[in-house]
Amino acid sequence: MAKPILLSLCLLAIFSGSLASRSFQMQNECQLNRINALEADDHIQCEAGTIESWNPNRDQFQCAGVAVSRETIEPNGLLLPAYHNAPQLVYIVQGSGMIGVMMPGCAETFQESQQSAGSGGWQQEQHQKIRRYRQGDIIALPAGVAHWCYNDGNERVIAVSVYDTANNANQLDNNPRGFYLAGNPEDEFRQQSGRQGERGRMESSPRGSRSQRGQGSCNNMFCGMDTRLIAEAFNIDEQLARKLQSQNDFRGNIVRVEGRMQVVRPPRTQQEMEEQREHESEGSRRFNGVEETFCTMRMKENIGDSSRADIFVPEVGRMSTVNSHNLPILRSLQLSASHVVLRNNAVRLPHWHMNAHSLLYAIRGQARIQIVDENGRSVFDGSMSQGQVLTVPQNFVVVKRAESDRFEYVAFKTNANAMTSDVAGRTSSVRGMPVEVLANAFRVSIEEAMRIKFNRQETTFGRSERRSERRAVA
């Protein structure tokens, strides 16, 4: 009994290495006087989709130690197998499909039956587990673990990826790096030498131009190897080994599959039912890190489904959170996320994140957002709209007010259990203070202090009075 437990704990320790706190160097990167809501800086057109990225050298991304990209995969498109130097959270904004994550040392548990296996010397097809994803899913990918993604649906897949480059699992530098195992891909972030601030954004690599890496005829990991060594490694001939280098293949990072991809997997409805039962059973028991083994651990959780909301106020808003408690792999990645919908000009009450940076991605709609630093200065006061990214540094106070009937966003956080402290509302820090303290701190009367403390009875979301005022005027 002791041996399997020891093996599980060792495997978890090997694959993560990120349970310690974030790099000390990031503490000196958050000298921010101004934060901006940002559009993507760069665009790569591929055969079956596009990849957009935000310049990781911008000050606010350097502060949070993250990088951001957005992948659009056309129907029947395949995002080539790759791994990255940092843990990654992916939010599925639109579409559905399947993803394969090749965990090192794990068995090929999806196999053809003997009856369907081919003849003529070919071996029975088998591969590691394939997982389905759909709109609203958060997918957790450890650093250095190879994965591929396929769109088998009828609409485009849109996915937003956040890379935690300051995570201890990344022992290189703060540049996000993608290592492709096939094809002739372009660098998603078009690496630049040295750190550039806000004024240096992408000047050395204009929007839409091919990166230096993409100008060659071979960019995957086999390109730097001698074909004879490749042939020996795979026990194949050199002619086939040269094909692994994908020379003069200019389809890009996302390629179109010929016909339809045929893989070994359970029927779709059966698999979804099994995942639902698995999720419900997990919710009814406590984890100690052993029940969920290294090779079969859950890697996704749907936070876009309204029926799964953790906080819900009709006609005002809802919030769903994923952290290490409901997706244990995040304990190792030290990341978490939340999905928020604000309706009818509602307000996300002012708050700060006690132990994490937060990176917001606007899914739809528009909101006015204010962010305040430790000196009481507004470092952001403006609108954020669909497709933009905004960074909220740790401990900076932020307030959001929807400027449309529906503002929807996802927040990626740099802690496995990000903690929030509200400024206003029933569970806020102000509500927890004695009235006398408030009266003397703000130089107000006891009656005024009582109104400050008790007038807002809600938590998290505030019902807007703007709409009722407009009706009254009308």
Coordinates of C-alpha atoms in Angstrom, one line a residue:
M1 CA 0.0 0.0 0.0
A2 CA 2.8 2.4 0.8
K3 CA 4.5 1.9 -2.5
P4 CA 1.6 3.1 -4.7
I5 CA 1.1 6.1 -2.5
L6 CA 4.8 7.0 -2.7
L7 CA 4.7 6.6 -6.5
S8 CA 1.7 8.9 -6.8
L9 CA 3.3 11.6 -4.6
C10 CA 6.6 11.4 -6.5
L11 CA 5.0 11.7 -9.9
L12 CA 3.0 14.8 -8.8
A13 CA 6.1 16.4 -7.4
I14 CA 8.1 15.6 -10.6
F15 CA 5.5 17.0 -13.0
S16 CA 4.8 20.2 -11.1
G17 CA 7.6 21.6 -9.1
S18 CA 5.5 24.8 -8.7
L19 CA 4.0 24.5 -5.2
A20 CA 6.5 27.1 -3.9
S21 CA 5.7 30.8 -4.1
R22 CA 6.2 32.8 -7.4
S23 CA 9.6 34.1 -8.4
F24 CA 11.0 36.8 -6.2
Q25 CA 12.0 38.8 -9.3
M26 CA 8.4 39.5 -10.1
Q27 CA 8.1 41.6 -6.9
N28 CA 10.2 44.3 -8.6
E29 CA 8.2 44.4 -11.9
C30 CA 5.0 46.0 -10.7
Q31 CA 5.9 49.7 -10.8
L32 CA 2.8 50.5 -12.8
N33 CA 1.5 54.1 -13.3
R34 CA -0.9 53.2 -16.0
I35 CA -2.8 50.0 -17.1
N36 CA -4.6 49.6 -20.4
A37 CA -7.3 47.4 -21.8
L38 CA -5.4 45.8 -24.7
E39 CA -6.3 44.4 -28.1
A40 CA -4.1 41.6 -29.5
D41 CA -0.8 42.9 -30.9
D42 CA 0.0 40.1 -33.4
H43 CA -1.8 37.9 -35.9
I44 CA -0.6 34.7 -37.5
Q45 CA -2.7 33.3 -40.4
C46 CA -2.6 29.5 -40.6
E47 CA -4.2 27.0 -43.1
A48 CA -7.1 26.2 -40.8
G49 CA -7.2 29.1 -38.3
T50 CA -5.5 32.0 -36.7
I51 CA -3.3 32.7 -33.7
E52 CA -3.3 36.1 -32.0
S53 CA -1.1 37.2 -29.2
W54 CA -0.5 40.1 -26.8
N55 CA 3.0 41.4 -26.5
P56 CA 4.4 39.7 -23.3
N57 CA 6.9 42.5 -22.8
R58 CA 4.2 45.0 -21.9
D59 CA 4.7 46.3 -18.3
Q60 CA 1.4 44.9 -17.0
F61 CA 2.1 41.4 -18.3
Q62 CA 5.6 41.6 -16.9
C63 CA 4.1 42.6 -13.6
A64 CA 1.8 39.6 -13.5
G65 CA 4.3 37.2 -15.0
V66 CA 1.9 36.0 -17.7
A67 CA 1.5 35.8 -21.5
V68 CA -1.8 35.7 -23.4
S69 CA -2.8 34.2 -26.8
R70 CA -6.1 33.5 -28.6
E71 CA -6.5 30.6 -31.0
T72 CA -9.2 30.3 -33.6
I73 CA -9.5 26.8 -35.1
E74 CA -11.7 26.3 -38.1
P75 CA -13.9 23.2 -38.4
N76 CA -11.7 20.1 -39.1
G77 CA -8.7 22.1 -38.0
L78 CA -5.9 20.6 -35.9
L79 CA -3.6 22.7 -33.6
L80 CA -0.3 20.9 -34.0
P81 CA 1.2 19.0 -31.1
A82 CA 3.4 21.2 -28.9
Y83 CA 4.4 21.9 -25.3
H84 CA 5.3 25.1 -23.5
N85 CA 7.7 26.3 -20.9
A86 CA 5.0 27.5 -18.5
P87 CA 1.8 26.1 -17.0
Q88 CA -1.2 27.1 -19.1
L89 CA -5.0 27.7 -18.5
V90 CA -7.2 27.6 -21.6
Y91 CA -10.8 29.0 -21.6
I92 CA -13.0 27.8 -24.5
V93 CA -15.0 30.9 -25.6
Q94 CA -16.8 29.1 -28.4
G95 CA -17.1 25.7 -30.0
S96 CA -16.3 22.1 -29.1
G97 CA -13.8 19.4 -30.0
M98 CA -11.3 17.1 -28.5
I99 CA -7.8 17.4 -26.9
G100 CA -5.1 15.0 -26.3
V101 CA -2.6 15.5 -23.5
M102 CA 0.4 13.2 -23.5
M103 CA 1.4 12.7 -19.9
P104 CA 4.9 11.3 -19.6
G105 CA 5.2 7.6 -18.7
C106 CA 1.4 7.0 -18.8
A107 CA -0.1 4.0 -20.6
E108 CA -2.0 4.1 -23.9
T109 CA -5.4 3.4 -22.4
F110 CA -7.5 4.0 -25.6
Q111 CA -7.1 0.9 -27.8
E112 CA -8.8 -0.6 -30.8
S113 CA -10.5 -3.9 -30.3
Q114 CA -8.9 -7.0 -31.8
Q115 CA -11.7 -7.2 -34.4
S116 CA -11.1 -3.7 -35.7
A117 CA -7.3 -3.8 -35.7
G118 CA -5.7 -3.7 -39.1
S119 CA -3.9 -6.6 -40.8
G120 CA -0.8 -6.8 -43.0
G121 CA 1.7 -6.3 -40.2
W122 CA 0.2 -3.2 -38.8
Q123 CA 0.0 -3.1 -35.0
Q124 CA -3.2 -2.4 -33.1
E125 CA -3.9 1.3 -32.8
Q126 CA -3.6 2.7 -29.2
H127 CA -3.0 6.1 -27.7
Q128 CA -3.4 8.0 -24.4
K129 CA -6.8 9.3 -23.2
I130 CA -8.6 11.8 -25.3
R131 CA -10.8 14.4 -23.6
R132 CA -13.7 16.4 -25.1
Y133 CA -14.0 20.1 -24.5
R134 CA -16.9 22.5 -25.0
Q135 CA -17.8 26.2 -24.6
G136 CA -17.2 27.3 -21.0
D137 CA -14.5 24.8 -20.2
I138 CA -11.3 25.7 -18.4
I139 CA -8.5 23.3 -19.4
A140 CA -5.3 23.0 -17.3
L141 CA -2.1 22.1 -19.0
P142 CA 1.2 21.6 -17.0
A143 CA 4.5 23.0 -18.2
G144 CA 6.4 20.8 -20.6
V145 CA 3.5 18.4 -21.3
A146 CA 2.7 17.9 -25.1
H147 CA -0.8 18.3 -26.3
W148 CA -2.8 18.7 -29.5
C149 CA -6.3 20.1 -30.1
Y150 CA -8.9 19.3 -32.8
N151 CA -12.1 20.9 -33.9
D152 CA -14.6 18.2 -34.9
G153 CA -17.6 20.5 -34.7
N154 CA -19.4 22.7 -37.2
E155 CA -18.4 26.1 -35.8
R156 CA -15.1 27.8 -35.1
V157 CA -13.4 27.0 -31.8
I158 CA -12.1 30.2 -30.1
A159 CA -9.8 29.6 -27.1
V160 CA -8.0 32.1 -24.9
S161 CA -4.7 30.8 -23.3
V162 CA -2.8 32.3 -20.4
Y163 CA 0.7 31.1 -19.7
D164 CA 2.1 31.6 -16.2
T165 CA 5.7 32.4 -17.1
A166 CA 6.6 33.4 -13.5
N167 CA 5.7 30.0 -12.2
N168 CA 8.5 28.0 -10.6
A169 CA 7.8 25.2 -13.1
N170 CA 9.4 27.5 -15.7
Q171 CA 13.1 27.5 -15.2
L172 CA 14.1 29.3 -18.4
D173 CA 13.2 33.0 -18.5
N174 CA 10.0 35.1 -18.6
N175 CA 9.5 34.7 -22.4
P176 CA 6.7 32.3 -23.3
R177 CA 8.1 29.5 -25.5
G178 CA 6.2 27.0 -27.7
F179 CA 8.1 23.8 -28.6
Y180 CA 6.3 22.2 -31.6
L181 CA 6.7 18.5 -32.4
A182 CA 5.5 18.7 -36.0
G183 CA 5.0 21.1 -38.9
N184 CA 6.6 24.4 -39.7
P185 CA 5.0 26.6 -37.1
E186 CA 5.5 30.3 -36.4
D187 CA 6.4 31.6 -33.0
E188 CA 3.1 32.7 -31.3
F189 CA 4.9 35.6 -29.5
R190 CA 7.5 36.5 -32.1
Q191 CA 10.3 36.7 -29.5
Q192 CA 12.3 39.9 -29.2
S193 CA 15.7 40.3 -27.6
G194 CA 15.6 42.0 -24.2
R195 CA 12.6 43.4 -22.3
Q196 CA 10.7 46.2 -23.9
G197 CA 8.2 48.5 -22.1
E198 CA 5.0 50.0 -23.4
R199 CA 6.7 52.1 -26.0
G200 CA 8.6 49.2 -27.5
R201 CA 5.6 47.1 -28.4
M202 CA 6.3 44.9 -31.4
E203 CA 8.3 47.5 -33.3
S204 CA 10.8 44.9 -34.4
S205 CA 8.0 42.6 -35.7
P206 CA 5.2 44.5 -37.4
R207 CA 1.7 43.2 -37.2
G208 CA 1.0 40.5 -39.7
S209 CA 4.7 39.9 -40.8
R210 CA 6.4 36.6 -40.6
S211 CA 8.7 36.2 -37.6
Q212 CA 12.4 35.4 -38.1
R213 CA 11.7 31.8 -36.9
G214 CA 8.9 31.4 -39.5
Q215 CA 11.1 32.3 -42.5
G216 CA 13.0 29.0 -42.5
S217 CA 11.7 25.8 -44.0
C218 CA 11.8 23.7 -40.8
N219 CA 10.9 24.9 -37.3
N220 CA 9.8 21.9 -35.2
M221 CA 11.9 20.1 -32.6
F222 CA 13.2 17.4 -35.1
C223 CA 14.7 20.0 -37.4
G224 CA 17.9 20.4 -35.3
M225 CA 18.5 16.7 -35.3
D226 CA 20.5 14.6 -37.7
T227 CA 18.1 12.4 -39.8
R228 CA 20.3 9.4 -39.1
L229 CA 19.8 9.8 -35.4
I230 CA 16.0 10.3 -35.9
A231 CA 15.9 7.1 -38.0
E232 CA 17.7 5.2 -35.2
A233 CA 15.5 6.7 -32.5
F234 CA 12.3 5.6 -34.2
N235 CA 13.7 2.5 -36.0
I236 CA 12.7 3.9 -39.4
D237 CA 14.5 4.7 -42.6
E238 CA 16.1 8.1 -43.3
Q239 CA 13.6 9.0 -46.0
L240 CA 10.7 8.8 -43.5
A241 CA 12.9 10.5 -40.8
R242 CA 13.2 13.5 -43.1
K243 CA 9.4 13.8 -43.3
L244 CA 9.3 14.3 -39.5
Q245 CA 11.2 17.5 -40.1
S246 CA 8.3 18.9 -42.2
Q247 CA 10.6 20.8 -44.5
N248 CA 8.8 23.3 -46.8
D249 CA 5.5 22.7 -45.0
F250 CA 3.9 26.2 -44.8
R251 CA 0.5 25.3 -43.4
G252 CA 1.3 27.0 -40.1
N253 CA 0.5 26.1 -36.5
I254 CA -3.1 25.0 -37.3
V255 CA -3.6 22.6 -40.2
R256 CA -6.6 21.2 -42.0
V257 CA -7.2 17.5 -41.5
E258 CA -7.8 15.5 -44.7
G259 CA -11.3 13.9 -44.4
R260 CA -12.3 13.4 -40.8
M261 CA -9.9 12.5 -38.0
Q262 CA -10.5 8.9 -36.9
V263 CA -9.3 8.2 -33.3
V264 CA -10.1 5.6 -30.7
R265 CA -12.5 7.1 -28.2
P266 CA -15.7 6.2 -26.4
P267 CA -19.0 7.3 -28.0
R268 CA -19.5 11.0 -27.4
T269 CA -22.7 10.8 -25.3
Q270 CA -21.4 7.9 -23.2
Q271 CA -18.1 9.8 -22.5
E272 CA -20.0 12.9 -21.5
M273 CA -22.2 10.9 -19.1
E274 CA -19.2 9.2 -17.6
E275 CA -17.5 12.6 -17.0
Q276 CA -20.7 14.0 -15.4
R277 CA -20.9 11.0 -13.0
E278 CA -17.2 11.4 -12.3
H279 CA -17.6 15.1 -11.5
E280 CA -20.6 14.4 -9.2
S281 CA -18.8 11.7 -7.3
E282 CA -15.7 13.9 -6.9
G283 CA -17.9 16.6 -5.5
S284 CA -19.1 14.3 -2.7
R285 CA -15.7 13.3 -1.3
R286 CA -12.6 15.0 0.0
F287 CA -9.3 14.7 -1.9
N288 CA -6.0 13.8 -0.3
G289 CA -4.0 13.8 -3.5
V290 CA -3.9 10.0 -4.0
E291 CA -7.4 9.1 -5.3
E292 CA -6.7 11.2 -8.5
T293 CA -3.8 9.4 -10.1
F294 CA -1.2 11.1 -12.3
C295 CA -2.3 9.6 -15.5
T296 CA -6.1 9.9 -15.2
M297 CA -6.5 13.2 -13.3
R298 CA -9.2 15.6 -14.5
M299 CA -7.8 18.5 -16.5
K300 CA -11.0 20.6 -17.2
E301 CA -14.0 22.1 -15.5
N302 CA -16.9 23.9 -17.1
I303 CA -17.4 27.3 -15.5
G304 CA -19.5 28.8 -18.3
D305 CA -22.6 26.8 -17.6
S306 CA -25.2 29.0 -15.7
S307 CA -26.5 25.9 -13.7
R308 CA -23.0 25.6 -12.1
A309 CA -22.9 29.1 -10.7
D310 CA -21.4 29.5 -7.2
I311 CA -22.9 33.0 -6.8
F312 CA -26.2 33.9 -8.5
V313 CA -28.5 36.9 -8.3
P314 CA -31.4 36.9 -10.8
E315 CA -31.2 39.8 -13.3
V316 CA -28.0 41.0 -11.7
G317 CA -25.1 38.5 -12.2
R318 CA -23.5 35.2 -11.5
M319 CA -20.0 33.9 -10.9
S320 CA -18.4 30.4 -11.2
T321 CA -15.0 29.6 -9.8
V322 CA -12.5 26.9 -10.5
N323 CA -9.6 26.3 -8.1
S324 CA -7.7 23.4 -6.5
H325 CA -10.7 22.3 -4.5
N326 CA -12.9 21.4 -7.5
L327 CA -10.0 20.8 -10.0
P328 CA -7.1 19.3 -8.0
I329 CA -4.5 19.6 -10.8
L330 CA -4.6 23.4 -10.1
R331 CA -2.9 22.7 -6.8
S332 CA 0.2 21.8 -8.7
L333 CA -0.1 24.5 -11.4
Q334 CA -0.8 27.2 -8.8
L335 CA -3.5 28.8 -11.1
S336 CA -7.3 29.3 -10.8
A337 CA -10.0 31.1 -12.7
S338 CA -13.5 32.5 -12.5
H339 CA -16.3 33.3 -15.0
V340 CA -18.5 36.3 -14.4
V341 CA -21.6 37.7 -16.0
L342 CA -22.9 41.1 -15.1
R343 CA -26.4 42.0 -16.4
N344 CA -28.5 45.2 -16.6
N345 CA -25.7 47.6 -15.7
A346 CA -24.9 45.7 -12.5
V347 CA -21.8 46.4 -10.5
R348 CA -19.1 43.9 -9.3
L349 CA -18.5 45.5 -5.9
P350 CA -15.0 47.0 -5.3
H351 CA -12.6 44.3 -4.1
W352 CA -8.9 43.3 -4.2
H353 CA -7.2 39.9 -4.6
M354 CA -5.2 39.1 -1.5
N355 CA -2.8 36.6 -3.0
A356 CA -2.9 36.7 -6.8
H357 CA -2.7 38.8 -9.9
S358 CA -5.8 38.6 -12.0
L359 CA -5.9 38.8 -15.8
L360 CA -9.3 39.7 -17.3
Y361 CA -10.5 38.7 -20.8
A362 CA -13.8 40.2 -22.0
I363 CA -15.9 37.6 -23.7
R364 CA -18.8 39.9 -24.7
G365 CA -20.3 43.2 -23.9
Q366 CA -18.7 46.3 -22.3
A367 CA -18.0 47.6 -18.8
R368 CA -16.5 50.6 -17.1
I369 CA -13.6 49.5 -14.9
Q370 CA -11.5 51.4 -12.3
I371 CA -8.3 50.1 -10.8
V372 CA -6.6 51.9 -7.9
D373 CA -3.0 51.4 -6.6
E374 CA -1.6 51.6 -3.1
N375 CA -1.2 55.4 -3.3
G376 CA -4.9 55.9 -4.1
R377 CA -4.1 56.7 -7.8
S378 CA -6.3 55.5 -10.6
V379 CA -4.1 53.4 -12.9
F380 CA -7.1 52.5 -15.1
D381 CA -10.4 54.3 -15.5
G382 CA -12.0 53.4 -18.8
S383 CA -14.1 50.9 -20.8
M384 CA -13.2 47.3 -21.5
S385 CA -15.0 45.6 -24.4
Q386 CA -15.1 42.2 -26.1
G387 CA -11.8 40.7 -27.0
Q388 CA -9.7 43.0 -24.8
V389 CA -7.3 41.9 -22.0
L390 CA -6.8 43.8 -18.7
T391 CA -4.4 43.1 -15.8
V392 CA -5.4 43.7 -12.2
P393 CA -2.2 43.4 -10.0
Q394 CA -2.4 41.8 -6.6
N395 CA -3.9 44.0 -3.8
F396 CA -5.0 46.8 -6.3
V397 CA -8.7 47.7 -5.7
V398 CA -10.9 47.1 -8.7
V399 CA -14.6 47.9 -9.4
K400 CA -16.5 46.9 -12.5
R401 CA -19.9 48.2 -13.8
A402 CA -21.5 46.8 -16.9
E403 CA -22.2 49.3 -19.7
S404 CA -24.4 46.9 -21.6
D405 CA -27.2 44.5 -20.8
R406 CA -24.7 41.7 -20.5
F407 CA -21.0 42.0 -19.7
E408 CA -19.2 38.6 -19.6
Y409 CA -15.6 38.0 -18.7
V410 CA -13.2 35.3 -17.5
A411 CA -10.5 36.1 -14.9
F412 CA -7.3 34.0 -14.8
K413 CA -5.5 34.2 -11.4
T414 CA -2.0 33.3 -10.4
N415 CA -2.8 31.3 -7.3
A416 CA -4.4 27.9 -6.9
N417 CA -6.8 29.4 -4.4
A418 CA -7.1 33.1 -5.1
M419 CA -8.7 34.9 -2.2
T420 CA -10.8 38.1 -2.6
S421 CA -11.5 40.8 0.0
D422 CA -14.5 43.0 -0.7
V423 CA -14.5 46.7 0.1
A424 CA -18.3 47.2 0.2
G425 CA -21.1 44.8 0.9
R426 CA -22.3 42.4 3.6
T427 CA -19.0 40.4 3.9
S428 CA -16.7 43.4 3.3
S429 CA -13.8 44.7 5.3
V430 CA -15.8 48.0 5.9
R431 CA -18.8 46.0 7.2
G432 CA -16.5 44.2 9.7
M433 CA -15.3 47.4 11.4
P434 CA -17.0 49.0 14.4
V435 CA -19.1 52.0 13.6
E436 CA -16.9 54.2 15.9
V437 CA -13.8 53.3 13.8
L438 CA -15.6 54.3 10.6
A439 CA -16.8 57.5 12.0
N440 CA -13.4 58.6 13.2
A441 CA -11.5 57.3 10.2
F442 CA -13.7 59.1 7.7
R443 CA -14.6 62.1 9.9
V444 CA -18.3 61.4 9.6
S445 CA -21.2 61.2 12.1
I446 CA -22.3 58.0 13.7
E447 CA -25.4 58.1 11.6
E448 CA -23.4 58.5 8.4
A449 CA -21.1 55.7 9.4
M450 CA -24.1 53.5 9.9
R451 CA -25.2 54.2 6.4
I452 CA -21.8 53.5 5.0
K453 CA -21.6 50.2 6.9
F454 CA -25.2 48.8 6.4
N455 CA -26.7 50.4 3.3
R456 CA -25.3 47.8 0.9
Q457 CA -26.7 44.4 2.0
E458 CA -25.6 42.4 -1.1
T459 CA -22.3 40.5 -1.5
T460 CA -20.2 40.4 -4.6
F461 CA -22.8 42.0 -7.0
G462 CA -24.6 45.3 -6.6
R463 CA -27.9 46.1 -8.1
S464 CA -27.6 49.2 -10.2
E465 CA -30.0 52.2 -9.5
R466 CA -29.2 53.8 -12.9
R467 CA -32.0 51.9 -14.7
S468 CA -34.7 52.8 -12.1
E469 CA -33.6 56.5 -12.2
R470 CA -34.0 56.6 -16.0
R471 CA -37.5 55.1 -15.7
A472 CA -38.4 57.7 -13.0
V473 CA -37.2 60.6 -15.3
A474 CA -39.2 59.1 -18.2

